[in-house]
mmCIF file of C-alpha atoms in Angstrom:
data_model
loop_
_atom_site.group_PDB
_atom_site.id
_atom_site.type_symbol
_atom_site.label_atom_id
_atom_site.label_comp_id
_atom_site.label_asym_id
_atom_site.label_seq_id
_atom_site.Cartn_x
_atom_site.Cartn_y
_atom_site.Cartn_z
ATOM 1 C CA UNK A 1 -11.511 12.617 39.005
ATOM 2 C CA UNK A 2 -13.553 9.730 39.659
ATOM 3 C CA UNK A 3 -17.010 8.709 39.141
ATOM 4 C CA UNK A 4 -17.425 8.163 43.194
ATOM 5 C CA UNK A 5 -14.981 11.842 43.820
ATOM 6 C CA UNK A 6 -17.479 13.535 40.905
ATOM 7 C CA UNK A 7 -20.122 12.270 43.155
ATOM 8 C CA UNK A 8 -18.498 13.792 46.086
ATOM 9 C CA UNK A 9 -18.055 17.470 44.639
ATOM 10 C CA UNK A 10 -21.697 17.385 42.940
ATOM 11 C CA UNK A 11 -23.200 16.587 46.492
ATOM 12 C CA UNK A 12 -21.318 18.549 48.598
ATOM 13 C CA UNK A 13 -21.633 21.978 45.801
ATOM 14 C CA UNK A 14 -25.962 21.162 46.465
ATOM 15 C CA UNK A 15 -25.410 21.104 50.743
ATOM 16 C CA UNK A 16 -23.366 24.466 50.188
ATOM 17 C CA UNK A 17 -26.793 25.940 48.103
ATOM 18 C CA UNK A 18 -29.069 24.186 50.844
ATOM 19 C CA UNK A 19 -26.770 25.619 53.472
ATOM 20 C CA UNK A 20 -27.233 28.996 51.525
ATOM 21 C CA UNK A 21 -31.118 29.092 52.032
ATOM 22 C CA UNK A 22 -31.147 27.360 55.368
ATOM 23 C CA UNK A 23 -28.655 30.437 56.630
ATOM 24 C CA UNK A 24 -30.661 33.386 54.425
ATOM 25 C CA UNK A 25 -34.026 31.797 56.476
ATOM 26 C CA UNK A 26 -32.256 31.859 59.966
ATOM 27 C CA UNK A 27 -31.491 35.455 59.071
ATOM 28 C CA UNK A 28 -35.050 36.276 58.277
ATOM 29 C CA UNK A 29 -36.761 33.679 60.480
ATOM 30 C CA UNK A 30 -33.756 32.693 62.933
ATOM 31 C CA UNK A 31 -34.464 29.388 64.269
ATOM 32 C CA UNK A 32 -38.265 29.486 64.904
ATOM 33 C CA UNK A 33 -38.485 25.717 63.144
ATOM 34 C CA UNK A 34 -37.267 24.823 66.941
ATOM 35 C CA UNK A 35 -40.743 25.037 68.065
ATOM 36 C CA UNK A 36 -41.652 21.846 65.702
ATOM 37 C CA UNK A 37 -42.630 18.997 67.399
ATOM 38 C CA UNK A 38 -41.461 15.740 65.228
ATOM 39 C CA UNK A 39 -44.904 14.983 63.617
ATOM 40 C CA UNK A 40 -44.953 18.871 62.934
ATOM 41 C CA UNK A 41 -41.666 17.934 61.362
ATOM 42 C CA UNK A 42 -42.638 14.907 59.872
ATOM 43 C CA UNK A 43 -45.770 16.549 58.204
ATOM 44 C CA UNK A 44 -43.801 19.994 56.755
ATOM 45 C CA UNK A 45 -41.638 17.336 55.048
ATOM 46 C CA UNK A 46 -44.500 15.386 53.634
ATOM 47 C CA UNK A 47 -46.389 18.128 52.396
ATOM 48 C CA UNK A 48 -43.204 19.421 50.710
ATOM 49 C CA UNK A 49 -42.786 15.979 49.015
ATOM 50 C CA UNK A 50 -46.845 15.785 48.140
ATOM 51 C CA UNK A 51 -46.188 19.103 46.684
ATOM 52 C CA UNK A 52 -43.310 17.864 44.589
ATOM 53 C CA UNK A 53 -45.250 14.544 43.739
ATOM 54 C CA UNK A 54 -48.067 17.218 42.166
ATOM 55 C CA UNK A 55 -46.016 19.103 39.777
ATOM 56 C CA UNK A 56 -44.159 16.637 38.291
ATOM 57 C CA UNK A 57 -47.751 14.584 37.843
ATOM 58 C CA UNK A 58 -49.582 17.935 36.187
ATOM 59 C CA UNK A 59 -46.404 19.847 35.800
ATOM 60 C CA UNK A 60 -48.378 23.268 37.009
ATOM 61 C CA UNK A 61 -47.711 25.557 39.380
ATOM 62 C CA UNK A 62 -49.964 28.693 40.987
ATOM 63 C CA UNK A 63 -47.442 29.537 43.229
ATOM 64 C CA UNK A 64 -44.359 30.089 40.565
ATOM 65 C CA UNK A 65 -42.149 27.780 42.691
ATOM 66 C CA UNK A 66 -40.886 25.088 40.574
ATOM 67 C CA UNK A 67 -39.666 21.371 42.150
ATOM 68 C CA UNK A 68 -36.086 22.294 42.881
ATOM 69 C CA UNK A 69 -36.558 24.625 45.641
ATOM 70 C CA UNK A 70 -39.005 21.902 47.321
ATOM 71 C CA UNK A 71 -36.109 19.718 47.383
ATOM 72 C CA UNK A 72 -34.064 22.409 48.708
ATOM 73 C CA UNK A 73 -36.710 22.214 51.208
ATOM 74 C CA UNK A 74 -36.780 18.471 51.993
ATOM 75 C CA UNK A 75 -32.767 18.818 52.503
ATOM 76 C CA UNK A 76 -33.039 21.662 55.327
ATOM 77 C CA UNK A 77 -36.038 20.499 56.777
ATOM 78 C CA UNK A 78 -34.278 16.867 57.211
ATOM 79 C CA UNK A 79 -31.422 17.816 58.850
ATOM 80 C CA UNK A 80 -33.810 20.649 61.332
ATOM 81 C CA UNK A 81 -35.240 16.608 61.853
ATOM 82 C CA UNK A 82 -32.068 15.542 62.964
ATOM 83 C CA UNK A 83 -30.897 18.497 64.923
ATOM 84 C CA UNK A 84 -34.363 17.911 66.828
ATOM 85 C CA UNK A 85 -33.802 14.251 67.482
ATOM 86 C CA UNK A 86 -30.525 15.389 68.868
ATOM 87 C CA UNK A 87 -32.249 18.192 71.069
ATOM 88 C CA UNK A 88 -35.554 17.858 71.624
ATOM 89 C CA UNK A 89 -38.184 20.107 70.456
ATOM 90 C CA UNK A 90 -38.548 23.778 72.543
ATOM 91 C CA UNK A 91 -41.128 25.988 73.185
ATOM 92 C CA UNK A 92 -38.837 28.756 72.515
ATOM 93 C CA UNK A 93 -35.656 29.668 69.929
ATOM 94 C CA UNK A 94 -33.472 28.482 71.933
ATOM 95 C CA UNK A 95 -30.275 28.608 69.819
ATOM 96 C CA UNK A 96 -28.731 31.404 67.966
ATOM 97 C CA UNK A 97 -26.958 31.228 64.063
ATOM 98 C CA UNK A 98 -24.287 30.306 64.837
ATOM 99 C CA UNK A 99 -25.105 27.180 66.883
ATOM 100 C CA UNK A 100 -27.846 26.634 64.011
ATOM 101 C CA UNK A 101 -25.221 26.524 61.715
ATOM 102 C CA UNK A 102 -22.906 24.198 63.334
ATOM 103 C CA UNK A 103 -25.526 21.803 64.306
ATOM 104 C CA UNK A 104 -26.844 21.971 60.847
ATOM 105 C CA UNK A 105 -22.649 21.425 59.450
ATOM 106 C CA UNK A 106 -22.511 18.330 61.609
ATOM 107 C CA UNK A 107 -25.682 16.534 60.326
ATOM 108 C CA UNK A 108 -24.561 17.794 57.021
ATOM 109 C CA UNK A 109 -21.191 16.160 57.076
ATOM 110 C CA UNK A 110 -22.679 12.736 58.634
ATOM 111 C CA UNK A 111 -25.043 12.438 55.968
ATOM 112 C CA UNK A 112 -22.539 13.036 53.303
ATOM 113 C CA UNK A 113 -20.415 10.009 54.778
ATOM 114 C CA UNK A 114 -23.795 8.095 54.799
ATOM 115 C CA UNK A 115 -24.073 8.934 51.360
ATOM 116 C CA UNK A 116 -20.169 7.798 50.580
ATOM 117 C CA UNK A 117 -20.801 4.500 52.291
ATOM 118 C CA UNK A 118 -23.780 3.832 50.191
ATOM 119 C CA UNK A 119 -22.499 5.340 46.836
ATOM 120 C CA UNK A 120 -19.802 2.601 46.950
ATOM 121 C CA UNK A 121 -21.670 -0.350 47.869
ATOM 122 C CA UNK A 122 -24.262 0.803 45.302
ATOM 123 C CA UNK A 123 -21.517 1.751 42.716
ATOM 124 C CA UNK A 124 -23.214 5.036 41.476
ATOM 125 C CA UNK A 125 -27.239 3.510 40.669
ATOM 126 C CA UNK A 126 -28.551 6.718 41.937
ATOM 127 C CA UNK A 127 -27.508 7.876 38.182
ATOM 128 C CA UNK A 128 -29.609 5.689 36.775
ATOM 129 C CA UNK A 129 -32.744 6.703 38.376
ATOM 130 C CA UNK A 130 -35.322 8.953 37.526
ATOM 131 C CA UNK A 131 -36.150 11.921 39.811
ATOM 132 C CA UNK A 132 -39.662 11.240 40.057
ATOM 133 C CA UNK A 133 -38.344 7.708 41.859
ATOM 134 C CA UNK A 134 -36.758 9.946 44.701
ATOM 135 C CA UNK A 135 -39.734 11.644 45.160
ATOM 136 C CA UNK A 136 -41.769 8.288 45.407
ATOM 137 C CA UNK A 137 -38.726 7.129 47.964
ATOM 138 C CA UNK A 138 -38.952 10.507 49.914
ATOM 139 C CA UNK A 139 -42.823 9.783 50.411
ATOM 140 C CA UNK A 140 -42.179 6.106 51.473
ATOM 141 C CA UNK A 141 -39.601 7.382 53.997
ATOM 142 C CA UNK A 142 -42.216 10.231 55.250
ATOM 143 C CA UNK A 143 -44.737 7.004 55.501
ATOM 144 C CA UNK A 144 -42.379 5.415 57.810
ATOM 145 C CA UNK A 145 -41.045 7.671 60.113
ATOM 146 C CA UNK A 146 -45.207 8.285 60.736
ATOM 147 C CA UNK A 147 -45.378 5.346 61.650
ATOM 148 C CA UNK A 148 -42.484 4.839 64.138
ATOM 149 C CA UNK A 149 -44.172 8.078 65.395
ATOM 150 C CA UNK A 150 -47.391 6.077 65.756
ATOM 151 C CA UNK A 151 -45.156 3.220 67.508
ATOM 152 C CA UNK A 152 -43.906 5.762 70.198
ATOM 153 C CA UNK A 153 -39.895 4.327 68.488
ATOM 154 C CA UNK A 154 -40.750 1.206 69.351
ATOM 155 C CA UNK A 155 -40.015 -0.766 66.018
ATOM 156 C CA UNK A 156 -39.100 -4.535 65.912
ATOM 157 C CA UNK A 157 -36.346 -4.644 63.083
ATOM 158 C CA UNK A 158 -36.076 -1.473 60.964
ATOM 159 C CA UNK A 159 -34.195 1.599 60.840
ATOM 160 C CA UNK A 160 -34.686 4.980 63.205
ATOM 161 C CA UNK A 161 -36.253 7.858 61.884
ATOM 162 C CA UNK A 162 -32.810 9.404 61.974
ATOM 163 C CA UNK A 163 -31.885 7.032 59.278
ATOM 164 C CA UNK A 164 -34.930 7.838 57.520
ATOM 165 C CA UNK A 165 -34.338 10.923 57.257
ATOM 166 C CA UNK A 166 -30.731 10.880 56.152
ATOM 167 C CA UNK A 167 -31.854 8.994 53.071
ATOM 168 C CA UNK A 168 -34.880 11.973 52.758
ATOM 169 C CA UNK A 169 -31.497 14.068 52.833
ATOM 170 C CA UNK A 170 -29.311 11.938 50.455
ATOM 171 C CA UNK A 171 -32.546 11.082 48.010
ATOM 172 C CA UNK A 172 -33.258 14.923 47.736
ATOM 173 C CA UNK A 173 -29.936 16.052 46.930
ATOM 174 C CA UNK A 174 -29.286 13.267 44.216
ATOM 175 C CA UNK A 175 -32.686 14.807 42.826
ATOM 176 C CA UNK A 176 -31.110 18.610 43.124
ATOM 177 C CA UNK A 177 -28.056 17.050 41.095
ATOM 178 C CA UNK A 178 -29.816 15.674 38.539
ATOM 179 C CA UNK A 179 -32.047 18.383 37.853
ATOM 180 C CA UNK A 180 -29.111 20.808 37.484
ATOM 181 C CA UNK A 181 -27.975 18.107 34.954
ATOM 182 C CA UNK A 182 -31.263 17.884 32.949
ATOM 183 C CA UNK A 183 -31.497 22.100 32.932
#
């Protein structure tokens, strides 16, 4: 196996334990995160990242929730951001599992060929970074979909928030890698 196939299994084995929680939520919760506006969105997602940012500065916790789930968190909650860009927000659940699931298998998949893409012309530097550095990129990301929010879209030369968020996606699950890694 190769370094960029390693890569491959490693970030696809972290979707399939995001995919875990995101489906054990839509159980309990189904898909009430439908509701969410996109600065709703956008703010969930920052104050999961702040929250991150915190413990690995003072490394305590109140809540007994370490960093990993967070980023867990940061994975599901950027692809609900891309199923809502596709669908609009509702005032209502509107969808059921199963279309939850596929529309959450799609985004998946196109951020893991984002992630390919990158890997390659990159050759593998995500390696060579520290965690807390995706956490500092996460919160830069967060900084700038607010403010294509507070543009109304309307940027001059720069990426969508759907791109954004993929790397929100792609940064947090190079983090969840690495910290199974370093356990």
């Amino acid at each position: 196996m190769n370094k960029f196939e390693k890569t491959n299994a490693e970030f696809e084995a972290a979707l399939e334990e995001c995919r875990t929680v995101f489906s054990n939520k839509l159980h309990d919760y189904r898909a009430s995160w439908r509701i969410l506006r996109p600065q709703s969105l956008t703010d969930q997602l920052f104050i999961k990242a702040k929250r991150i940012r915190q413990l690995e500065l003072t490394g305590e916790t109140l809540v007994g929730e370490g960093i990993r789930p967070e980023f867990i968190a940061l994975v599901n909650y950027g692809i609900i951001g891309l199923i809502q860009l596709e669908k609009g927000f509702a005032d209502t659940v509107d969808i059921d599992t199963d279309e939850a699931i596929q529309l959450y298998n799609t985004h998946a998949h196109e951020t893991l060929e984002l992630m390919k893409r990158k890997n390659h012309d990159y050759d593998e530097a995500w390696r060579d970074m520290r965690v807390s550095s995706y956490t500092d990129l996460v919160l830069t990301k967060i900084e700038r979909i607010k403010e294509i929010e507070n543009l109304g879209g309307e940027t001059l030369v720069s990426e969508g928030v759907d791109s954004n968020l993929m790397d929100i996606i792609n940064y947090s699950v190079f983090a969840l890698i690495k910290l199974r890694v370093e356990c």
